[in-house]
Amino acid sequence: MESAKARVTGEDSFGSGGFACFEGGVFAIIKALRDCDEVGRLFMNKVFQIQEQMLAFISEYEKQGGERDYPLAWERIHMASCARVGMLLAIKRGVDPELAAVACSIHDFGRIVTGKQAGHAPHGYEPAKTFLTASGFFTAAEVELLAT
């Protein structure tokens, strides 16, 4: 049986090659995550609930129609995939995977609101703060950090 260190550092059948962006390769990290129920439960709490609320939020914009630089179907997929990558990077870097996943989930909030890529970050700041505050999951400091 492999040690946890071996699973995270890639000292296993995946070797230390592969995806150079992670020590030991992304497959080693994914394998370690698969074995970690605690991280899985953590990821499914606030992150799942925020994403569920985001999907409802996106659906409201879908009803409005209008021209968009990216289709709302893209925004849904992008939100979920970015959250997962953010969680993996946070675990690798020793920071809060839940906050990282939420930050990645909402990082294009302004594009959802405006429909435009240009200037979407500043246009998303206040709406993201409102959304995160309304969720009731975060402190004022976390809302500011996540919305920035």
Short mmCIF file of N, CA and C in Angstrom, two decimals:
data_model
loop_
_atom_site.label_atom_id
_atom_site.label_comp_id
_atom_site.label_asym_id
_atom_site.label_seq_id
_atom_site.Cartn_x
_atom_site.Cartn_y
_atom_site.Cartn_z
N MET A 1 0.84 -1.18 0.00
CA MET A 1 0.00 0.00 0.00
C MET A 1 0.89 1.24 0.00
N GLU A 2 0.54 2.22 -0.82
CA GLU A 2 1.32 3.44 -0.93
C GLU A 2 1.08 4.36 0.26
N SER A 3 2.09 5.12 0.59
CA SER A 3 1.93 6.12 1.65
C SER A 3 1.24 7.34 1.08
N ALA A 4 0.68 8.18 1.97
CA ALA A 4 0.06 9.43 1.52
C ALA A 4 1.08 10.30 0.81
N LYS A 5 2.31 10.35 1.33
CA LYS A 5 3.36 11.14 0.70
C LYS A 5 3.60 10.65 -0.72
N ALA A 6 3.63 9.35 -0.89
CA ALA A 6 3.84 8.79 -2.23
C ALA A 6 2.70 9.17 -3.16
N ARG A 7 1.48 9.16 -2.64
CA ARG A 7 0.34 9.50 -3.49
C ARG A 7 0.41 10.96 -3.93
N VAL A 8 0.80 11.87 -3.04
CA VAL A 8 0.81 13.29 -3.37
C VAL A 8 2.04 13.69 -4.16
N THR A 9 3.19 13.11 -3.85
CA THR A 9 4.41 13.52 -4.53
C THR A 9 4.65 12.77 -5.82
N GLY A 10 3.88 11.73 -6.08
CA GLY A 10 4.03 11.03 -7.34
C GLY A 10 5.05 9.91 -7.29
N GLU A 11 5.50 9.53 -6.11
CA GLU A 11 6.46 8.43 -5.98
C GLU A 11 5.70 7.11 -6.06
N ASP A 12 5.01 6.93 -7.15
CA ASP A 12 4.21 5.72 -7.32
C ASP A 12 4.25 5.34 -8.79
N SER A 13 3.26 4.59 -9.23
CA SER A 13 3.26 4.11 -10.60
C SER A 13 3.13 5.22 -11.63
N PHE A 14 2.71 6.43 -11.20
CA PHE A 14 2.62 7.53 -12.14
C PHE A 14 3.98 8.17 -12.38
N GLY A 15 4.91 7.93 -11.46
CA GLY A 15 6.25 8.50 -11.60
C GLY A 15 6.26 9.99 -11.34
N SER A 16 7.42 10.59 -11.48
CA SER A 16 7.53 12.03 -11.22
C SER A 16 7.43 12.83 -12.51
N GLY A 17 7.16 12.17 -13.62
CA GLY A 17 7.01 12.88 -14.88
C GLY A 17 5.59 13.33 -15.09
N GLY A 18 5.13 13.27 -16.29
CA GLY A 18 3.75 13.62 -16.57
C GLY A 18 3.56 15.12 -16.66
N PHE A 19 2.58 15.62 -15.98
CA PHE A 19 2.22 17.02 -16.06
C PHE A 19 3.15 17.82 -15.16
N ALA A 20 4.03 18.58 -15.74
CA ALA A 20 5.08 19.28 -15.02
C ALA A 20 4.55 20.36 -14.10
N CYS A 21 3.29 20.77 -14.25
CA CYS A 21 2.78 21.84 -13.41
C CYS A 21 2.60 21.39 -11.96
N PHE A 22 2.59 20.11 -11.70
CA PHE A 22 2.50 19.58 -10.35
C PHE A 22 3.68 18.68 -10.09
N GLU A 23 4.26 18.80 -8.91
CA GLU A 23 5.32 17.87 -8.52
C GLU A 23 4.67 16.50 -8.45
N GLY A 24 5.17 15.58 -9.19
CA GLY A 24 4.62 14.23 -9.18
C GLY A 24 3.51 14.02 -10.17
N GLY A 25 3.08 15.05 -10.82
CA GLY A 25 2.06 14.92 -11.84
C GLY A 25 0.65 15.05 -11.30
N VAL A 26 -0.22 15.53 -12.16
CA VAL A 26 -1.62 15.76 -11.79
C VAL A 26 -2.31 14.44 -11.44
N PHE A 27 -1.90 13.35 -12.07
CA PHE A 27 -2.54 12.08 -11.78
C PHE A 27 -2.30 11.62 -10.35
N ALA A 28 -1.13 11.92 -9.81
CA ALA A 28 -0.84 11.58 -8.42
C ALA A 28 -1.75 12.36 -7.48
N ILE A 29 -1.99 13.61 -7.78
CA ILE A 29 -2.87 14.43 -6.93
C ILE A 29 -4.30 13.93 -7.03
N ILE A 30 -4.75 13.63 -8.23
CA ILE A 30 -6.10 13.11 -8.39
C ILE A 30 -6.27 11.79 -7.65
N LYS A 31 -5.28 10.94 -7.72
CA LYS A 31 -5.33 9.66 -7.01
C LYS A 31 -5.42 9.89 -5.50
N ALA A 32 -4.65 10.85 -4.99
CA ALA A 32 -4.69 11.17 -3.56
C ALA A 32 -6.06 11.71 -3.18
N LEU A 33 -6.63 12.55 -4.02
CA LEU A 33 -7.95 13.12 -3.74
C LEU A 33 -9.03 12.04 -3.71
N ARG A 34 -8.92 11.10 -4.62
CA ARG A 34 -9.89 10.01 -4.67
C ARG A 34 -9.94 9.25 -3.36
N ASP A 35 -8.78 9.18 -2.70
CA ASP A 35 -8.68 8.44 -1.46
C ASP A 35 -9.00 9.28 -0.22
N CYS A 36 -9.33 10.52 -0.41
CA CYS A 36 -9.49 11.42 0.72
C CYS A 36 -10.94 11.84 0.88
N ASP A 37 -11.68 11.12 1.72
CA ASP A 37 -13.09 11.41 1.94
C ASP A 37 -13.30 12.79 2.53
N GLU A 38 -12.40 13.22 3.41
CA GLU A 38 -12.57 14.52 4.07
C GLU A 38 -12.57 15.65 3.05
N VAL A 39 -11.65 15.65 2.11
CA VAL A 39 -11.59 16.69 1.09
C VAL A 39 -12.84 16.61 0.22
N GLY A 40 -13.26 15.42 -0.12
CA GLY A 40 -14.47 15.26 -0.92
C GLY A 40 -15.69 15.84 -0.24
N ARG A 41 -15.84 15.58 1.04
CA ARG A 41 -16.97 16.15 1.79
C ARG A 41 -16.85 17.66 1.86
N LEU A 42 -15.67 18.18 2.08
CA LEU A 42 -15.44 19.61 2.14
C LEU A 42 -15.84 20.25 0.82
N PHE A 43 -15.41 19.66 -0.26
CA PHE A 43 -15.69 20.22 -1.57
C PHE A 43 -17.18 20.22 -1.87
N MET A 44 -17.91 19.26 -1.36
CA MET A 44 -19.32 19.15 -1.67
C MET A 44 -20.21 20.03 -0.80
N ASN A 45 -19.67 20.73 0.18
CA ASN A 45 -20.51 21.54 1.04
C ASN A 45 -20.75 22.92 0.44
N LYS A 46 -19.98 23.91 0.85
CA LYS A 46 -20.19 25.27 0.37
C LYS A 46 -20.03 25.37 -1.14
N VAL A 47 -19.07 24.68 -1.68
CA VAL A 47 -18.83 24.78 -3.12
C VAL A 47 -20.04 24.30 -3.90
N PHE A 48 -20.56 23.16 -3.52
CA PHE A 48 -21.75 22.62 -4.19
C PHE A 48 -22.91 23.59 -4.06
N GLN A 49 -23.13 24.11 -2.87
CA GLN A 49 -24.25 25.01 -2.66
C GLN A 49 -24.10 26.33 -3.43
N ILE A 50 -22.89 26.87 -3.46
CA ILE A 50 -22.64 28.08 -4.23
C ILE A 50 -22.85 27.82 -5.71
N GLN A 51 -22.35 26.69 -6.20
CA GLN A 51 -22.53 26.38 -7.62
C GLN A 51 -24.00 26.16 -7.95
N GLU A 52 -24.74 25.56 -7.05
CA GLU A 52 -26.17 25.38 -7.26
C GLU A 52 -26.86 26.74 -7.38
N GLN A 53 -26.49 27.67 -6.51
CA GLN A 53 -27.05 29.02 -6.57
C GLN A 53 -26.60 29.74 -7.84
N MET A 54 -25.35 29.51 -8.25
CA MET A 54 -24.86 30.11 -9.49
C MET A 54 -25.65 29.61 -10.69
N LEU A 55 -25.95 28.32 -10.71
CA LEU A 55 -26.73 27.76 -11.81
C LEU A 55 -28.11 28.41 -11.89
N ALA A 56 -28.73 28.64 -10.74
CA ALA A 56 -30.03 29.31 -10.72
C ALA A 56 -29.87 30.76 -11.21
N PHE A 57 -28.79 31.41 -10.80
CA PHE A 57 -28.50 32.77 -11.22
C PHE A 57 -28.32 32.84 -12.74
N ILE A 58 -27.57 31.90 -13.28
CA ILE A 58 -27.34 31.84 -14.73
C ILE A 58 -28.65 31.61 -15.46
N SER A 59 -29.50 30.76 -14.91
CA SER A 59 -30.81 30.49 -15.54
C SER A 59 -31.65 31.75 -15.66
N GLU A 60 -31.55 32.63 -14.67
CA GLU A 60 -32.28 33.90 -14.74
C GLU A 60 -31.79 34.75 -15.91
N TYR A 61 -30.50 34.77 -16.13
CA TYR A 61 -29.95 35.52 -17.26
C TYR A 61 -30.30 34.86 -18.59
N GLU A 62 -30.45 33.55 -18.56
CA GLU A 62 -30.82 32.83 -19.78
C GLU A 62 -32.22 33.25 -20.24
N LYS A 63 -33.11 33.47 -19.28
CA LYS A 63 -34.48 33.89 -19.60
C LYS A 63 -34.50 35.26 -20.27
N GLN A 64 -33.51 36.09 -19.96
CA GLN A 64 -33.46 37.44 -20.52
C GLN A 64 -33.01 37.46 -21.97
N GLY A 65 -32.31 36.43 -22.37
CA GLY A 65 -31.80 36.37 -23.74
C GLY A 65 -30.73 37.42 -23.97
N GLY A 66 -30.57 37.86 -25.19
CA GLY A 66 -29.59 38.88 -25.51
C GLY A 66 -28.29 38.30 -26.01
N GLU A 67 -27.47 39.18 -26.57
CA GLU A 67 -26.17 38.77 -27.10
C GLU A 67 -25.16 38.58 -25.99
N ARG A 68 -24.37 37.54 -26.14
CA ARG A 68 -23.34 37.23 -25.16
C ARG A 68 -22.06 36.87 -25.89
N ASP A 69 -20.94 37.21 -25.29
CA ASP A 69 -19.65 36.82 -25.87
C ASP A 69 -19.41 35.32 -25.71
N TYR A 70 -19.91 34.74 -24.64
CA TYR A 70 -19.81 33.30 -24.38
C TYR A 70 -21.20 32.79 -24.06
N PRO A 71 -21.58 31.64 -24.59
CA PRO A 71 -22.91 31.10 -24.25
C PRO A 71 -22.99 30.72 -22.77
N LEU A 72 -24.17 30.80 -22.22
CA LEU A 72 -24.35 30.45 -20.81
C LEU A 72 -24.05 28.98 -20.54
N ALA A 73 -24.20 28.13 -21.54
CA ALA A 73 -23.80 26.72 -21.37
C ALA A 73 -22.30 26.64 -21.08
N TRP A 74 -21.51 27.48 -21.74
CA TRP A 74 -20.07 27.54 -21.48
C TRP A 74 -19.82 27.99 -20.05
N GLU A 75 -20.55 29.00 -19.57
CA GLU A 75 -20.35 29.51 -18.22
C GLU A 75 -20.59 28.41 -17.18
N ARG A 76 -21.59 27.58 -17.41
CA ARG A 76 -21.88 26.49 -16.48
C ARG A 76 -20.71 25.51 -16.40
N ILE A 77 -20.23 25.09 -17.55
CA ILE A 77 -19.12 24.12 -17.59
C ILE A 77 -17.85 24.75 -17.04
N HIS A 78 -17.59 25.99 -17.43
CA HIS A 78 -16.39 26.70 -17.01
C HIS A 78 -16.37 26.87 -15.49
N MET A 79 -17.51 27.19 -14.90
CA MET A 79 -17.61 27.36 -13.45
C MET A 79 -17.19 26.07 -12.73
N ALA A 80 -17.74 24.96 -13.15
CA ALA A 80 -17.46 23.69 -12.47
C ALA A 80 -16.02 23.22 -12.68
N SER A 81 -15.53 23.34 -13.90
CA SER A 81 -14.17 22.86 -14.17
C SER A 81 -13.13 23.74 -13.49
N CYS A 82 -13.34 25.04 -13.48
CA CYS A 82 -12.39 25.94 -12.80
C CYS A 82 -12.37 25.66 -11.29
N ALA A 83 -13.52 25.37 -10.72
CA ALA A 83 -13.58 25.08 -9.28
C ALA A 83 -12.73 23.85 -8.95
N ARG A 84 -12.81 22.85 -9.77
CA ARG A 84 -12.04 21.63 -9.52
C ARG A 84 -10.54 21.89 -9.64
N VAL A 85 -10.14 22.61 -10.67
CA VAL A 85 -8.73 22.94 -10.84
C VAL A 85 -8.25 23.80 -9.66
N GLY A 86 -9.07 24.76 -9.26
CA GLY A 86 -8.71 25.60 -8.12
C GLY A 86 -8.52 24.81 -6.85
N MET A 87 -9.39 23.83 -6.64
CA MET A 87 -9.26 22.98 -5.46
C MET A 87 -7.94 22.20 -5.50
N LEU A 88 -7.62 21.63 -6.65
CA LEU A 88 -6.38 20.87 -6.77
C LEU A 88 -5.15 21.75 -6.53
N LEU A 89 -5.16 22.93 -7.11
CA LEU A 89 -4.03 23.85 -6.92
C LEU A 89 -3.91 24.28 -5.46
N ALA A 90 -5.05 24.53 -4.82
CA ALA A 90 -5.03 24.94 -3.41
C ALA A 90 -4.46 23.85 -2.52
N ILE A 91 -4.86 22.63 -2.77
CA ILE A 91 -4.33 21.50 -1.99
C ILE A 91 -2.83 21.41 -2.18
N LYS A 92 -2.39 21.54 -3.40
CA LYS A 92 -0.97 21.46 -3.71
C LYS A 92 -0.19 22.58 -3.01
N ARG A 93 -0.79 23.76 -2.93
CA ARG A 93 -0.10 24.92 -2.36
C ARG A 93 -0.37 25.13 -0.87
N GLY A 94 -1.18 24.27 -0.29
CA GLY A 94 -1.44 24.35 1.15
C GLY A 94 -2.34 25.49 1.57
N VAL A 95 -3.26 25.88 0.70
CA VAL A 95 -4.24 26.92 1.06
C VAL A 95 -5.63 26.31 1.08
N ASP A 96 -6.60 27.08 1.53
CA ASP A 96 -7.97 26.60 1.72
C ASP A 96 -8.59 26.16 0.39
N PRO A 97 -8.82 24.85 0.19
CA PRO A 97 -9.37 24.39 -1.09
C PRO A 97 -10.81 24.82 -1.31
N GLU A 98 -11.55 24.98 -0.24
CA GLU A 98 -12.96 25.39 -0.36
C GLU A 98 -13.05 26.83 -0.88
N LEU A 99 -12.31 27.75 -0.26
CA LEU A 99 -12.33 29.14 -0.72
C LEU A 99 -11.77 29.25 -2.14
N ALA A 100 -10.74 28.50 -2.42
CA ALA A 100 -10.16 28.53 -3.78
C ALA A 100 -11.18 28.05 -4.81
N ALA A 101 -11.89 26.99 -4.50
CA ALA A 101 -12.89 26.46 -5.44
C ALA A 101 -14.03 27.45 -5.63
N VAL A 102 -14.45 28.11 -4.57
CA VAL A 102 -15.50 29.12 -4.70
C VAL A 102 -14.99 30.30 -5.53
N ALA A 103 -13.78 30.76 -5.25
CA ALA A 103 -13.20 31.87 -6.01
C ALA A 103 -13.17 31.53 -7.50
N CYS A 104 -12.77 30.32 -7.80
CA CYS A 104 -12.70 29.90 -9.20
C CYS A 104 -14.10 29.76 -9.81
N SER A 105 -15.06 29.37 -9.01
CA SER A 105 -16.44 29.25 -9.49
C SER A 105 -17.01 30.59 -9.92
N ILE A 106 -16.66 31.65 -9.19
CA ILE A 106 -17.28 32.95 -9.44
C ILE A 106 -16.39 33.93 -10.19
N HIS A 107 -15.21 33.50 -10.61
CA HIS A 107 -14.26 34.47 -11.17
C HIS A 107 -14.75 35.17 -12.44
N ASP A 108 -15.70 34.62 -13.13
CA ASP A 108 -16.27 35.28 -14.32
C ASP A 108 -17.69 35.78 -14.08
N PHE A 109 -18.00 36.10 -12.85
CA PHE A 109 -19.34 36.58 -12.49
C PHE A 109 -19.75 37.77 -13.35
N GLY A 110 -18.83 38.69 -13.56
CA GLY A 110 -19.14 39.87 -14.36
C GLY A 110 -19.52 39.55 -15.79
N ARG A 111 -18.93 38.51 -16.35
CA ARG A 111 -19.27 38.11 -17.72
C ARG A 111 -20.68 37.53 -17.76
N ILE A 112 -21.07 36.84 -16.70
CA ILE A 112 -22.43 36.31 -16.63
C ILE A 112 -23.42 37.47 -16.57
N VAL A 113 -23.11 38.48 -15.75
CA VAL A 113 -23.99 39.63 -15.55
C VAL A 113 -24.09 40.49 -16.81
N THR A 114 -22.93 40.80 -17.42
CA THR A 114 -22.93 41.72 -18.56
C THR A 114 -23.05 41.03 -19.91
N GLY A 115 -22.65 39.77 -19.97
CA GLY A 115 -22.63 39.06 -21.24
C GLY A 115 -21.39 39.37 -22.06
N LYS A 116 -20.53 40.23 -21.55
CA LYS A 116 -19.36 40.68 -22.30
C LYS A 116 -18.06 40.28 -21.60
N GLN A 117 -17.07 39.94 -22.40
CA GLN A 117 -15.75 39.62 -21.87
C GLN A 117 -15.03 40.89 -21.44
N ALA A 118 -15.09 41.93 -22.27
CA ALA A 118 -14.38 43.17 -21.99
C ALA A 118 -14.92 43.81 -20.70
N GLY A 119 -14.01 44.06 -19.77
CA GLY A 119 -14.38 44.73 -18.53
C GLY A 119 -15.20 43.90 -17.57
N HIS A 120 -15.23 42.60 -17.76
CA HIS A 120 -16.12 41.79 -16.92
C HIS A 120 -15.65 41.72 -15.46
N ALA A 121 -14.36 41.85 -15.20
CA ALA A 121 -13.89 41.78 -13.81
C ALA A 121 -14.40 42.96 -12.98
N PRO A 122 -14.18 44.21 -13.39
CA PRO A 122 -14.70 45.30 -12.57
C PRO A 122 -16.23 45.34 -12.52
N HIS A 123 -16.88 44.93 -13.61
CA HIS A 123 -18.34 44.93 -13.61
C HIS A 123 -18.93 43.82 -12.75
N GLY A 124 -18.13 42.84 -12.42
CA GLY A 124 -18.62 41.73 -11.60
C GLY A 124 -18.39 41.89 -10.12
N TYR A 125 -17.58 42.87 -9.73
CA TYR A 125 -17.20 43.02 -8.32
C TYR A 125 -18.41 43.21 -7.40
N GLU A 126 -19.21 44.23 -7.62
CA GLU A 126 -20.36 44.49 -6.74
C GLU A 126 -21.42 43.38 -6.82
N PRO A 127 -21.78 42.93 -8.04
CA PRO A 127 -22.75 41.82 -8.10
C PRO A 127 -22.25 40.55 -7.39
N ALA A 128 -20.95 40.27 -7.50
CA ALA A 128 -20.41 39.08 -6.83
C ALA A 128 -20.48 39.25 -5.31
N LYS A 129 -20.16 40.45 -4.82
CA LYS A 129 -20.25 40.71 -3.38
C LYS A 129 -21.69 40.52 -2.89
N THR A 130 -22.63 41.03 -3.64
CA THR A 130 -24.04 40.89 -3.28
C THR A 130 -24.45 39.42 -3.26
N PHE A 131 -24.05 38.69 -4.28
CA PHE A 131 -24.37 37.27 -4.39
C PHE A 131 -23.77 36.48 -3.22
N LEU A 132 -22.50 36.71 -2.94
CA LEU A 132 -21.82 35.96 -1.87
C LEU A 132 -22.38 36.32 -0.50
N THR A 133 -22.68 37.58 -0.28
CA THR A 133 -23.26 38.00 1.00
C THR A 133 -24.63 37.36 1.19
N ALA A 134 -25.44 37.37 0.15
CA ALA A 134 -26.77 36.78 0.21
C ALA A 134 -26.74 35.27 0.48
N SER A 135 -25.65 34.63 0.07
CA SER A 135 -25.55 33.18 0.29
C SER A 135 -25.50 32.85 1.78
N GLY A 136 -24.96 33.76 2.58
CA GLY A 136 -24.86 33.54 4.02
C GLY A 136 -23.75 32.61 4.45
N PHE A 137 -22.88 32.21 3.53
CA PHE A 137 -21.83 31.24 3.84
C PHE A 137 -20.51 31.86 4.26
N PHE A 138 -20.33 33.17 4.02
CA PHE A 138 -19.01 33.76 4.17
C PHE A 138 -19.02 34.98 5.07
N THR A 139 -17.89 35.20 5.72
CA THR A 139 -17.70 36.41 6.52
C THR A 139 -17.52 37.59 5.55
N ALA A 140 -17.61 38.80 6.10
CA ALA A 140 -17.40 39.99 5.26
C ALA A 140 -16.01 39.99 4.64
N ALA A 141 -15.02 39.55 5.40
CA ALA A 141 -13.65 39.49 4.88
C ALA A 141 -13.54 38.47 3.75
N GLU A 142 -14.19 37.32 3.91
CA GLU A 142 -14.16 36.31 2.85
C GLU A 142 -14.88 36.80 1.60
N VAL A 143 -16.01 37.49 1.79
CA VAL A 143 -16.74 38.04 0.64
C VAL A 143 -15.84 38.99 -0.13
N GLU A 144 -15.16 39.87 0.58
CA GLU A 144 -14.25 40.83 -0.08
C GLU A 144 -13.13 40.10 -0.81
N LEU A 145 -12.54 39.12 -0.16
CA LEU A 145 -11.46 38.35 -0.78
C LEU A 145 -11.94 37.63 -2.04
N LEU A 146 -13.10 36.99 -1.95
CA LEU A 146 -13.62 36.22 -3.08
C LEU A 146 -14.06 37.11 -4.24
N ALA A 147 -14.64 38.25 -3.92
CA ALA A 147 -15.17 39.13 -4.97
C ALA A 147 -14.08 39.92 -5.69
N THR A 148 -12.93 40.05 -5.06
CA THR A 148 -11.85 40.87 -5.62
C THR A 148 -11.15 40.16 -6.76
#
